[in-house]
Short mmCIF file of C-alpha atoms in Angstrom, two decimals:
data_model
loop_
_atom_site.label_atom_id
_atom_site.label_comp_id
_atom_site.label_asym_id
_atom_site.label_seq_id
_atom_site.Cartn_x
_atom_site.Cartn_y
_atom_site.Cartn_z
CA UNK A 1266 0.00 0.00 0.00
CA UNK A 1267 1.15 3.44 -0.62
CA UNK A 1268 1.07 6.85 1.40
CA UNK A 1269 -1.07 8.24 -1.33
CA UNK A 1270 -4.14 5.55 -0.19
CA UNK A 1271 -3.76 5.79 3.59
CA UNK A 1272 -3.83 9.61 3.78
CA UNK A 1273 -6.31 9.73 0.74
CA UNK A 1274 -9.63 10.27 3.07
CA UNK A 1275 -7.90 12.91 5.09
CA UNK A 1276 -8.26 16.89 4.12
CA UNK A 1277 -4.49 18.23 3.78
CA UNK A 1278 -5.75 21.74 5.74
CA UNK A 1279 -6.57 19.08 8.78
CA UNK A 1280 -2.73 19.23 9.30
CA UNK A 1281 -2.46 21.02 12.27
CA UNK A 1282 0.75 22.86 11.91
CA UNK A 1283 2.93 26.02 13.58
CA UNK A 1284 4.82 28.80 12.38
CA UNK A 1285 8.92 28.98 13.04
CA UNK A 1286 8.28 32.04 14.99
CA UNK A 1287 5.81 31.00 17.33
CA UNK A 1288 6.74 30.83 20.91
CA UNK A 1289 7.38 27.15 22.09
CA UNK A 1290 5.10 27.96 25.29
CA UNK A 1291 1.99 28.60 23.09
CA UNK A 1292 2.97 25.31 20.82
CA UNK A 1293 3.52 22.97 23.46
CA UNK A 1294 -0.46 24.40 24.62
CA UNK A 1295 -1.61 23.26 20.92
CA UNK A 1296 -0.04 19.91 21.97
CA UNK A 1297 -1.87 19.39 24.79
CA UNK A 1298 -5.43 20.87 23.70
CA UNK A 1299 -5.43 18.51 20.07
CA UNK A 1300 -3.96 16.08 22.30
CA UNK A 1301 -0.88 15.27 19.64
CA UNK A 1302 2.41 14.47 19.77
CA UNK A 1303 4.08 16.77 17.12
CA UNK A 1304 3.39 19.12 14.43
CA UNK A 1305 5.53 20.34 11.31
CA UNK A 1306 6.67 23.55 11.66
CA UNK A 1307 6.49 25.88 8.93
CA UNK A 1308 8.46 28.82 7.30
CA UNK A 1309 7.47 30.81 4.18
CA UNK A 1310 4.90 27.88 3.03
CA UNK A 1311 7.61 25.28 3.58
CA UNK A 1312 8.42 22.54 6.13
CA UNK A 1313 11.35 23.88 8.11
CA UNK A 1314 10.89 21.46 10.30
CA UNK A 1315 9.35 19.13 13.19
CA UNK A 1316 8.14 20.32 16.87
CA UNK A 1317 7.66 17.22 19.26
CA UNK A 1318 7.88 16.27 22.87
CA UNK A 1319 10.75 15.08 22.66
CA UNK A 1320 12.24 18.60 21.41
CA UNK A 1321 10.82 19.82 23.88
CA UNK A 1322 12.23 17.63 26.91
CA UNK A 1323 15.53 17.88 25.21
CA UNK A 1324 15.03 21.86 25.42
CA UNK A 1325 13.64 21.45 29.41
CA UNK A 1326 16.70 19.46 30.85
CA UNK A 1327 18.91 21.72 29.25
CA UNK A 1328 17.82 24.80 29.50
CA UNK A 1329 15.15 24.60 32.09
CA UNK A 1330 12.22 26.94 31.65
CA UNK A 1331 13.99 29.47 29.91
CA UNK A 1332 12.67 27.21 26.79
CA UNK A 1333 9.76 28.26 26.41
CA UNK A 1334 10.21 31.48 25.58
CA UNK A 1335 12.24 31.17 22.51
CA UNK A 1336 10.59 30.60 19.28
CA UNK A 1337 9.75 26.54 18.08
CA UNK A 1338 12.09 27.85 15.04
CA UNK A 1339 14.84 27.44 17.64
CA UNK A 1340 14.06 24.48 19.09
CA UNK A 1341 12.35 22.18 16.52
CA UNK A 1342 14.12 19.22 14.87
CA UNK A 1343 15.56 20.60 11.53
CA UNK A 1344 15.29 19.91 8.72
CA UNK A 1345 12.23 18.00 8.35
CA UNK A 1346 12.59 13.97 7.29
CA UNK A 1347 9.50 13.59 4.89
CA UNK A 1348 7.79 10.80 2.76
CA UNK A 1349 6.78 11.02 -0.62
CA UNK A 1350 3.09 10.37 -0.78
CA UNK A 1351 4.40 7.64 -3.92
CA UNK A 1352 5.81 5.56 -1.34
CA UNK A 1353 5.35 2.41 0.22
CA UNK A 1354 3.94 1.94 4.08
CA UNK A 1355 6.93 -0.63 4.33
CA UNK A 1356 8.88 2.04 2.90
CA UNK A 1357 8.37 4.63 5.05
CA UNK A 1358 8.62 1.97 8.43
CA UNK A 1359 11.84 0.99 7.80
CA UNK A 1360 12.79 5.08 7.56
CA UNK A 1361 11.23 5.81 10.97
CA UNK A 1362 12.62 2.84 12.50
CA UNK A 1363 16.27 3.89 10.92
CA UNK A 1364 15.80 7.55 11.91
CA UNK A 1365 14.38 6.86 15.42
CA UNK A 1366 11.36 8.63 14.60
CA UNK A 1367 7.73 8.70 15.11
CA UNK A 1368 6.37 11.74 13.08
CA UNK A 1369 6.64 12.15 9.35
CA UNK A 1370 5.01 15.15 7.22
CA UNK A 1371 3.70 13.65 3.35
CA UNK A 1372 5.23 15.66 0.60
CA UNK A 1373 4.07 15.83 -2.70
CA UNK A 1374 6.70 17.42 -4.46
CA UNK A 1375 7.61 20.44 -2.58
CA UNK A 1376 4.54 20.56 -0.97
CA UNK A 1377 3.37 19.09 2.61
CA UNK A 1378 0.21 16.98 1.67
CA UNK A 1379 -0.21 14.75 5.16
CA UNK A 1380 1.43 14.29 8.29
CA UNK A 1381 1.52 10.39 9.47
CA UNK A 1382 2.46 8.94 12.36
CA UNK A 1383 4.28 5.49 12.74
CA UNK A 1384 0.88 4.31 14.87
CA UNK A 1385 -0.92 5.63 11.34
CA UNK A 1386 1.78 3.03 9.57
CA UNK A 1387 1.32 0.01 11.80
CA UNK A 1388 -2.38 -0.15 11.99
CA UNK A 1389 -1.71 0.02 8.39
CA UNK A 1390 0.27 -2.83 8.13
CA UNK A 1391 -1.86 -4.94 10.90
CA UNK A 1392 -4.44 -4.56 8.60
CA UNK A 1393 -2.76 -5.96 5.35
CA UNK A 1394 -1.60 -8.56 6.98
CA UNK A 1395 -4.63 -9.56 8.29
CA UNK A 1396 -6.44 -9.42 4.98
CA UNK A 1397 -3.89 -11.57 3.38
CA UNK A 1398 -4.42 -14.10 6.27
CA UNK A 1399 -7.97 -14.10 5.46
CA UNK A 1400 -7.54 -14.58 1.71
CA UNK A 1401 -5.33 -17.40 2.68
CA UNK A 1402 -7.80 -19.23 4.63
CA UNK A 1403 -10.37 -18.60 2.37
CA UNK A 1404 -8.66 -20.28 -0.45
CA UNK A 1405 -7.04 -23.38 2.03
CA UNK A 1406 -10.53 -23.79 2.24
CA UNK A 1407 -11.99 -24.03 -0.96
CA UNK A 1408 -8.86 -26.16 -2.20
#
C-alpha cells in the first residue's frame, strides 16, 4: 500500500501545523489541547521542520524553563525527514525505524500533503496482513 491511499480520506488543511516564529510555550499548549504528539513547523509555506515532545524535553533538561520562551524555530528538529506520498507503508517503516522517529510530514513534491504517524503506519500494516491471512484461509478452504 502506498502513502497516497492511507492519507487519501484525510483533508491536507486538517494538518495542524505552527509557524517557526511562534513561541514554544503557546505550541507545546496546541499539543496538549489537540492532544498530539508533534506538528511540522512551517516557514514561508515550507516545512522547516518538526516540533515534538521530545524537542521539547531535550530543550527542558537543558535549558530549564527558559525554553519556552524562545521561538519553536529554535528548538524544533531541523530539517524535516518527509515521505513522498508515492511511497510504500513498508517504505516509510523501515525510515522511521532507521531515523528513530515517530512523526513524518507527506510531501508531494515540494509541498506538505499529510502528516503520518508510525501508529498511522502500523495499523496500516496490521491490517494488510490480516487481509492476506484471510484470503489465505479462504482459499485453504476451498482447495
Amino acid at each position: 500500500m502506498q502513502i497516497s491511499q492511507l492519507i487519501a480520506d484525510r483533508a491536507g488543511s486538517d494538518i495542524i501545523t505552527c509557524d517557526a516564529g511562534t513561541p514554544v510555550k503557546d505550541v507545546v499548549a496546541m499539543l496538549a489541547s489537540k492532544r498530539i504528539g508533534a506538528l511540522p513547523v512551517m516557514q514561508g509555506g515550507q516545512i522547516a521542520g518538526i516540533f515534538s515532545e521530545r524537542d521539547l524535553i531535550y530543550r527542558m533538561a537543558d535549558e530549564g524553563s527558559a525554553c519556552l520562551d524562545k521561538t519553536v524555530g529554535e528548538v524544533m528538529t531541523a530539517p524535516a525527514i518527509t515521505v513522498d506520498k508515492s511511497a510504500k507503508v513498508i517504505e516509510a517503516l523501515a525510515l522511521m525505524t532507521r531515523r528513530r522517529i515517530r512523526h513524518l510530514p507527506v510531501v508531494d513534491g515540494n509541498a506538505m500533503c499529510g502528516f503520518i504517524s508510525i501508529g498511522d503506519l502500523v495499523k496500516s500494516r496490521i491490517d494488510e496482513v490480516e487481509n492476506e491471512a484471510e484470503a489465505m484461509r479462504n482459499y485453504i478452504q476451498t482447495v
